Amino acid sequence: MMEILWFLLLSLLPGPGSGQGAYAPAQAQIMHAGQACVVKEDNMSERVYTIREGDTLVLQCLISGHPRPQVRWTKTAGSASEKFQETSIYNETLRIEKVQRMQGGRYYCKVENGVGVPAIKSIRVDVQYLDEPILTIHQTISDVRGSFYQEKTVFLRCTVSSNPPARFIWKRETATLSHNQDNGVDIYEPLYTQGETKVLKLKNLRPQDYANYTCQVSVRNVCGIPDKSITFRLTNKTAPPALKMSVNETLVVNPGDNVTMQCTLTGGDPPPKAVWSHSPNPMPPNSISKGGNLTIRQIRAEDSGFYNCTAINNVGNPAKKTVNLLVRSMRNLTYQITPDVIKESETIQLGQDLKLSCHVDAVPQDKVQYTWYKNQKVIKTSDRIVITKNDLELPPVTSSLEIIDLRFSDYGTYLCDASLPNLPLTLNSSEINISAETVPPSISVPRGQLVITVREGSTAELQCEVRGKPLPPVLWTRMDKEATFPNGEKLIETPDGKLRLENVTREMSGGYKCQTARYNGFNIRSREAAVQLNVQFAPVVEPKFQDLRLPMKRSVTLRCNMLKGSPVKVATAVWRFERSLLSVPPIEQQEFSEYKINSTRRETSGTYECTISNDVGSDSCVFQVTGRAYNPEFYYDTPNPIESFKQFKNYSYLIQWTQKEPGAVDPVLHYKLELKPPNMKGMNSFVVISRDSRKGFLYELRLTDLKIPQHYEVKITPHTVSGPGDSASRSIRYKEPVNYQSDGTCRFEDDKLCGFVQDKYDTFDWIRQSKVNQSLRRTANTGPVMDRSGKPEGFYMFIEASRPRRFGDKARLISPLYNITSRLPSLKTTYCVSFYYHMYGRHIGNLTVLLRLKNIVSQDIPLWSKKGDQGNKWQLENLQVNPTAPFQIVFECVIGKGVEGDMAIDDVTIRKGECLKRQIPPTKAVAAPSSAARHPLSGFRLWLVSFLLFVLLR
């Protein structure tokens, strides 16, 4: 029984490096920076970050956890076209310059490090904006009591886009109008506008209603956005715009002409403005618009389209006139030969009917004129020769020459031409020979050309032979209907049936179809043939690189897989170890190659390469097989403490690390640490014996005798039976230690402020001052005269409430970072925060003390707050805190409503342990941010040891 108790006692005593639980899951906190208007909690306890459109959005994802987590930003609830939603950002800081309204939404920060579940934090970004309001006027006139008299009603409609919804104020001259203030005024919101529109209705217009009306919109100065307004003068002449056009609704011109269209304003008060637009394309670059005149110089075919002249004066509906401008053009003249369709013939035969058709693409299409020729003479119609302009079976405005009961005398050479009135251009078709030799086409693939095999990057030529008279063009398409040619087209026309493809790629492999076109040939069922194109390319293998860490005397099979390739089988596979050939049995045609290592040793560790080849090229898999340990990981959550000994001009530094994947290889025997000043010769080496191979074990080594102010590079290398493993390096940078007084209290006598810093994101800064150096223009009846000790040369931290300060401005002073070294999150360490404050003056605002936990909570935690005048004296406050993570203390002052609002703090002490119930002047030096107790369980363990000894001795 005694042995068991002694064993329990020894197990409770702290041992060196007992750092179990050093691996910590990822945690995140979203902090805002930049130009936020406000960060608030809405009714659903959701953090909302409000920012003005055009400002810079900055969000920071502060992370903790060991190993160091990876960060990923994503966004939802925004515009689908917004680029950030489509891609992720992997930086800890998300920055968007000139943020736009569509970039509002919910932003997510996801962090993960492989320990536990990923941490996800979110914040909603609300982008505020206020556009210029738009005011439109509508008038109605109605008969009352028959035709005795008329009533005129005016609707002033004000519309604005804003976030948050705008407040509308209507004014007549300078007087504000209200709903139903008299029988002639009505203000309402249309149901379908969702708060974006307010209508002022003036019923049965009276003389006093002719005045200036102003629509003022406001978002109540949110984000500093000022109110906006628009004014309209209503008179008895107010009328909607009217206009007329100098040309007809359809205007046809020749290419190269200069065209002028005039849009004349005929009415409207206030005077409207005429604006020209073009649809479906923008205004052509060769156009000049001035007032109501539009001139297009050297007009081109692509300048065709609808030209709109619109007059707007915000009264009634805009007036609009449209001109359809057509530029004469002709292109693509084609013909077709159609045998007797009634007898379903595909050949030309005497005694049967025959139809020749001619079509041209033209603008305007309906003005095309066709002329038919036989043997260079104009054809005259007869009872057997019929010429029609519109054939119902063909595209509109197609001319057909129909020959009924074909005779030998009808054989000859036919031709058609097309022209447009006023266009000095005529297009002629190819000659159409009608004779006994005119036969329909046939198409085939030459022998040996059915399958074309080429290498990637070369040129491929596909060929189809067409026979017949006349020879039609050949159309090429891909058998895969979704696939296209390299130029993006789905159809290519070739006059000779040869399709030439340059620089072919593997994606161009597949079937290709050639077919006869129905134009410039027989209008019959198309003849078709197919060609197969095979593009050979070198293999693509996986893995490209694989790092295999194994203990000694293990067997492993290396496998190199062929993912793609043409041909698809492995022709040869060559294995090398450290560039020396390995003997591998020949393989049958398959998609992979393997090599087995029967027992890993130091001699078999190294680089293995497998080169797989087919008939085109080769690709390689690389395997790094080794028993080397992975790199150490420096402990991320703990800010490393520094101890400085200025009298000896040196300092010490605590290095902490864990081993990455210790179970992957043989146990680490020891660590070699190399310490080297940068840009200097020489190096110090240390050896740390490995005591525990479990994952997450925390190693520590205090580096001493480091010279002030030298920076050092430290490299840690694990060693196993296989030799040295991967190294990890970091820089040790000297920082000036926190300058506390001998009793551990910061009295701000040093301009380094004992490590306190100003917050970068507050409105203004605290001031370090004393009675000796204070401003001569200091405001009377506020603030302290001297520091807490009453010495004129004594310093304290002070905020000045005079101009340029304004009500609500904030100043924050942040303490150094205090480290929590507890390995068990459930145990808390107690600290006492002691300080003196001075709050004297009739305009005193708020003084608040906050606890800021590093990367754990989403906002600072209020500890204490005072508001208003507390008397012309220094007063003491003690605060006891139990932080669960590295922490800082924040002193925040908020300016009151006047200049007599100066506040001050002095003699700040932050020490480990509970606050004394009765104030005793501090004697124990405060723990600097880099200092920490060796183990937070020490007191608890010693108490438990004492208790068990007491039980044993009894």
Short mmCIF file of N, CA and C in Angstrom, two decimals, residues 648-737:
data_model
loop_
_atom_site.label_atom_id
_atom_site.label_comp_id
_atom_site.label_asym_id
_atom_site.label_seq_id
_atom_site.Cartn_x
_atom_site.Cartn_y
_atom_site.Cartn_z
N PHE A 648 24.49 41.89 -18.30
CA PHE A 648 25.47 40.99 -18.94
C PHE A 648 25.39 41.06 -20.47
N LYS A 649 24.52 41.91 -21.01
CA LYS A 649 24.33 42.10 -22.44
C LYS A 649 23.98 40.78 -23.15
N ASN A 650 23.14 39.97 -22.51
CA ASN A 650 22.68 38.76 -23.17
C ASN A 650 21.23 38.47 -22.81
N TYR A 651 20.65 37.47 -23.49
CA TYR A 651 19.26 37.10 -23.23
C TYR A 651 19.11 35.61 -23.52
N SER A 652 17.99 35.06 -23.09
CA SER A 652 17.70 33.64 -23.34
C SER A 652 16.36 33.53 -24.06
N TYR A 653 16.16 32.36 -24.69
CA TYR A 653 14.98 32.17 -25.54
C TYR A 653 14.53 30.73 -25.40
N LEU A 654 13.23 30.53 -25.18
CA LEU A 654 12.68 29.19 -25.02
C LEU A 654 12.16 28.68 -26.36
N ILE A 655 12.78 27.61 -26.87
CA ILE A 655 12.35 26.98 -28.11
C ILE A 655 11.47 25.78 -27.77
N GLN A 656 10.31 25.67 -28.43
CA GLN A 656 9.37 24.57 -28.20
C GLN A 656 8.98 23.97 -29.55
N TRP A 657 8.87 22.65 -29.59
CA TRP A 657 8.49 22.00 -30.85
C TRP A 657 7.86 20.64 -30.58
N THR A 658 7.15 20.15 -31.61
CA THR A 658 6.61 18.79 -31.61
C THR A 658 7.13 18.10 -32.87
N GLN A 659 6.96 16.80 -32.92
CA GLN A 659 7.43 16.02 -34.07
C GLN A 659 6.27 15.71 -35.00
N LYS A 660 6.42 16.02 -36.28
CA LYS A 660 5.39 15.71 -37.27
C LYS A 660 5.40 14.23 -37.58
N GLU A 661 4.23 13.59 -37.46
CA GLU A 661 4.02 12.18 -37.78
C GLU A 661 5.15 11.29 -37.25
N PRO A 662 5.34 11.23 -35.94
CA PRO A 662 6.46 10.45 -35.39
C PRO A 662 6.31 8.95 -35.65
N GLY A 663 5.07 8.47 -35.83
CA GLY A 663 4.87 7.04 -36.03
C GLY A 663 5.10 6.58 -37.45
N ALA A 664 5.40 7.50 -38.36
CA ALA A 664 5.58 7.09 -39.76
C ALA A 664 6.89 6.33 -39.96
N VAL A 665 7.89 6.61 -39.15
CA VAL A 665 9.21 5.98 -39.30
C VAL A 665 9.64 5.44 -37.94
N ASP A 666 10.89 4.94 -37.87
CA ASP A 666 11.43 4.48 -36.59
C ASP A 666 11.49 5.65 -35.61
N PRO A 667 11.46 5.37 -34.30
CA PRO A 667 11.43 6.44 -33.31
C PRO A 667 12.64 7.37 -33.43
N VAL A 668 12.38 8.66 -33.15
CA VAL A 668 13.46 9.64 -33.14
C VAL A 668 14.37 9.36 -31.94
N LEU A 669 15.68 9.27 -32.20
CA LEU A 669 16.64 9.01 -31.13
C LEU A 669 17.05 10.31 -30.43
N HIS A 670 17.29 11.34 -31.22
CA HIS A 670 17.66 12.62 -30.62
C HIS A 670 17.47 13.71 -31.67
N TYR A 671 17.49 14.96 -31.18
CA TYR A 671 17.39 16.13 -32.05
C TYR A 671 18.70 16.89 -31.99
N LYS A 672 19.15 17.34 -33.15
CA LYS A 672 20.32 18.19 -33.21
C LYS A 672 19.88 19.62 -33.51
N LEU A 673 20.26 20.55 -32.61
CA LEU A 673 19.93 21.95 -32.78
C LEU A 673 21.19 22.71 -33.18
N GLU A 674 21.10 23.51 -34.22
CA GLU A 674 22.21 24.32 -34.68
C GLU A 674 21.81 25.79 -34.59
N LEU A 675 22.61 26.55 -33.88
CA LEU A 675 22.31 27.95 -33.61
C LEU A 675 23.38 28.81 -34.28
N LYS A 676 22.95 29.73 -35.14
CA LYS A 676 23.91 30.51 -35.91
C LYS A 676 23.41 31.94 -36.04
N PRO A 677 24.29 32.92 -35.69
CA PRO A 677 23.93 34.31 -35.99
C PRO A 677 23.95 34.53 -37.49
N PRO A 678 22.99 35.24 -38.06
CA PRO A 678 22.98 35.45 -39.50
C PRO A 678 24.17 36.28 -39.94
N ASN A 679 24.66 35.95 -41.15
CA ASN A 679 25.79 36.66 -41.76
C ASN A 679 27.06 36.59 -40.91
N MET A 680 27.17 35.55 -40.11
CA MET A 680 28.37 35.39 -39.28
C MET A 680 28.85 33.95 -39.39
N LYS A 681 30.14 33.74 -39.24
CA LYS A 681 30.71 32.41 -39.27
C LYS A 681 30.58 31.77 -37.90
N GLY A 682 30.65 30.44 -37.90
CA GLY A 682 30.56 29.73 -36.64
C GLY A 682 29.14 29.29 -36.33
N MET A 683 29.02 28.22 -35.53
CA MET A 683 27.72 27.67 -35.21
C MET A 683 27.82 26.91 -33.91
N ASN A 684 26.79 27.04 -33.08
CA ASN A 684 26.71 26.27 -31.84
C ASN A 684 25.74 25.11 -32.05
N SER A 685 26.10 23.95 -31.54
CA SER A 685 25.25 22.76 -31.70
C SER A 685 24.83 22.24 -30.33
N PHE A 686 23.58 21.72 -30.27
CA PHE A 686 23.04 21.12 -29.07
C PHE A 686 22.38 19.81 -29.46
N VAL A 687 22.36 18.87 -28.53
CA VAL A 687 21.69 17.59 -28.75
C VAL A 687 20.63 17.42 -27.67
N VAL A 688 19.39 17.15 -28.09
CA VAL A 688 18.28 16.91 -27.16
C VAL A 688 17.86 15.46 -27.36
N ILE A 689 17.97 14.68 -26.30
CA ILE A 689 17.60 13.26 -26.37
C ILE A 689 16.08 13.13 -26.44
N SER A 690 15.61 12.29 -27.34
CA SER A 690 14.17 12.05 -27.45
C SER A 690 13.71 11.18 -26.28
N ARG A 691 12.63 11.63 -25.64
CA ARG A 691 12.13 10.90 -24.48
C ARG A 691 10.77 10.26 -24.73
N ASP A 692 10.10 10.68 -25.78
CA ASP A 692 8.73 10.19 -25.99
C ASP A 692 8.43 10.23 -27.48
N SER A 693 7.95 9.12 -28.04
CA SER A 693 7.67 9.05 -29.48
C SER A 693 6.19 9.26 -29.78
N ARG A 694 5.43 9.65 -28.77
CA ARG A 694 4.00 9.85 -29.01
C ARG A 694 3.76 11.15 -29.78
N LYS A 695 2.72 11.14 -30.58
CA LYS A 695 2.36 12.33 -31.34
C LYS A 695 1.88 13.43 -30.40
N GLY A 696 2.40 14.62 -30.57
CA GLY A 696 1.98 15.74 -29.75
C GLY A 696 2.86 16.01 -28.56
N PHE A 697 3.91 15.21 -28.35
CA PHE A 697 4.80 15.46 -27.22
C PHE A 697 5.57 16.76 -27.46
N LEU A 698 5.58 17.64 -26.46
CA LEU A 698 6.19 18.96 -26.60
C LEU A 698 7.60 18.96 -26.01
N TYR A 699 8.57 19.30 -26.86
CA TYR A 699 9.96 19.40 -26.43
C TYR A 699 10.28 20.87 -26.16
N GLU A 700 11.18 21.10 -25.21
CA GLU A 700 11.58 22.46 -24.85
C GLU A 700 13.09 22.51 -24.67
N LEU A 701 13.67 23.63 -25.06
CA LEU A 701 15.09 23.89 -24.80
C LEU A 701 15.27 25.39 -24.66
N ARG A 702 15.86 25.80 -23.54
CA ARG A 702 16.13 27.21 -23.32
C ARG A 702 17.52 27.53 -23.84
N LEU A 703 17.57 28.41 -24.83
CA LEU A 703 18.83 28.85 -25.40
C LEU A 703 19.32 30.05 -24.60
N THR A 704 20.51 29.94 -24.05
CA THR A 704 21.03 30.99 -23.18
C THR A 704 22.26 31.64 -23.80
N ASP A 705 22.70 32.71 -23.15
CA ASP A 705 23.90 33.45 -23.56
C ASP A 705 23.80 33.97 -24.99
N LEU A 706 22.57 34.34 -25.40
CA LEU A 706 22.40 34.99 -26.69
C LEU A 706 22.74 36.47 -26.53
N LYS A 707 23.49 37.02 -27.45
CA LYS A 707 24.00 38.37 -27.31
C LYS A 707 22.99 39.41 -27.78
N ILE A 708 22.77 40.41 -26.91
CA ILE A 708 21.89 41.53 -27.26
C ILE A 708 22.64 42.46 -28.21
N PRO A 709 22.06 42.92 -29.31
CA PRO A 709 20.70 42.64 -29.82
C PRO A 709 20.72 41.70 -31.02
N GLN A 710 21.60 40.69 -31.00
CA GLN A 710 21.77 39.80 -32.15
C GLN A 710 20.49 38.99 -32.43
N HIS A 711 20.25 38.75 -33.74
CA HIS A 711 19.22 37.81 -34.16
C HIS A 711 19.92 36.50 -34.52
N TYR A 712 19.21 35.37 -34.38
CA TYR A 712 19.81 34.06 -34.61
C TYR A 712 18.89 33.23 -35.48
N GLU A 713 19.53 32.31 -36.22
CA GLU A 713 18.81 31.28 -36.96
C GLU A 713 19.00 29.96 -36.23
N VAL A 714 17.90 29.26 -35.93
CA VAL A 714 18.00 27.97 -35.25
C VAL A 714 17.41 26.90 -36.17
N LYS A 715 18.13 25.80 -36.33
CA LYS A 715 17.68 24.69 -37.16
C LYS A 715 17.64 23.44 -36.31
N ILE A 716 16.52 22.70 -36.37
CA ILE A 716 16.34 21.48 -35.59
C ILE A 716 16.21 20.31 -36.56
N THR A 717 17.01 19.28 -36.35
CA THR A 717 17.00 18.11 -37.22
C THR A 717 16.79 16.86 -36.37
N PRO A 718 15.73 16.05 -36.66
CA PRO A 718 15.54 14.80 -35.92
C PRO A 718 16.46 13.71 -36.49
N HIS A 719 16.91 12.81 -35.63
CA HIS A 719 17.77 11.70 -36.06
C HIS A 719 17.13 10.38 -35.63
N THR A 720 17.06 9.44 -36.58
CA THR A 720 16.58 8.09 -36.31
C THR A 720 17.69 7.12 -36.67
N VAL A 721 17.40 5.82 -36.63
CA VAL A 721 18.41 4.84 -37.02
C VAL A 721 18.78 5.00 -38.49
N SER A 722 17.91 5.69 -39.25
CA SER A 722 18.19 5.93 -40.66
C SER A 722 19.05 7.16 -40.88
N GLY A 723 19.36 7.87 -39.82
CA GLY A 723 20.17 9.06 -39.97
C GLY A 723 19.35 10.31 -39.79
N PRO A 724 19.88 11.46 -40.22
CA PRO A 724 19.16 12.72 -40.04
C PRO A 724 17.91 12.79 -40.90
N GLY A 725 16.87 13.44 -40.35
CA GLY A 725 15.62 13.61 -41.07
C GLY A 725 15.49 15.02 -41.62
N ASP A 726 14.25 15.43 -41.89
CA ASP A 726 14.00 16.76 -42.42
C ASP A 726 14.17 17.79 -41.31
N SER A 727 14.72 18.93 -41.67
CA SER A 727 14.99 19.99 -40.70
C SER A 727 13.88 21.03 -40.73
N ALA A 728 13.79 21.76 -39.63
CA ALA A 728 12.90 22.92 -39.53
C ALA A 728 13.73 24.08 -39.00
N SER A 729 13.50 25.27 -39.56
CA SER A 729 14.28 26.44 -39.16
C SER A 729 13.35 27.58 -38.80
N ARG A 730 13.83 28.44 -37.93
CA ARG A 730 13.11 29.66 -37.60
C ARG A 730 14.11 30.70 -37.12
N SER A 731 13.68 31.94 -37.13
CA SER A 731 14.52 33.05 -36.69
C SER A 731 14.14 33.45 -35.27
N ILE A 732 15.16 33.70 -34.48
CA ILE A 732 14.98 34.24 -33.14
C ILE A 732 15.34 35.72 -33.21
N ARG A 733 14.37 36.57 -32.96
CA ARG A 733 14.61 38.00 -33.05
C ARG A 733 14.49 38.63 -31.67
N TYR A 734 15.49 39.39 -31.31
CA TYR A 734 15.50 40.03 -29.99
C TYR A 734 14.51 41.19 -29.96
N LYS A 735 13.73 41.24 -28.91
CA LYS A 735 12.82 42.35 -28.68
C LYS A 735 13.16 42.97 -27.34
N GLU A 736 13.09 44.27 -27.31
CA GLU A 736 13.37 44.98 -26.06
C GLU A 736 12.38 44.52 -25.00
N PRO A 737 12.84 44.09 -23.84
CA PRO A 737 11.91 43.59 -22.82
C PRO A 737 11.02 44.69 -22.27
#
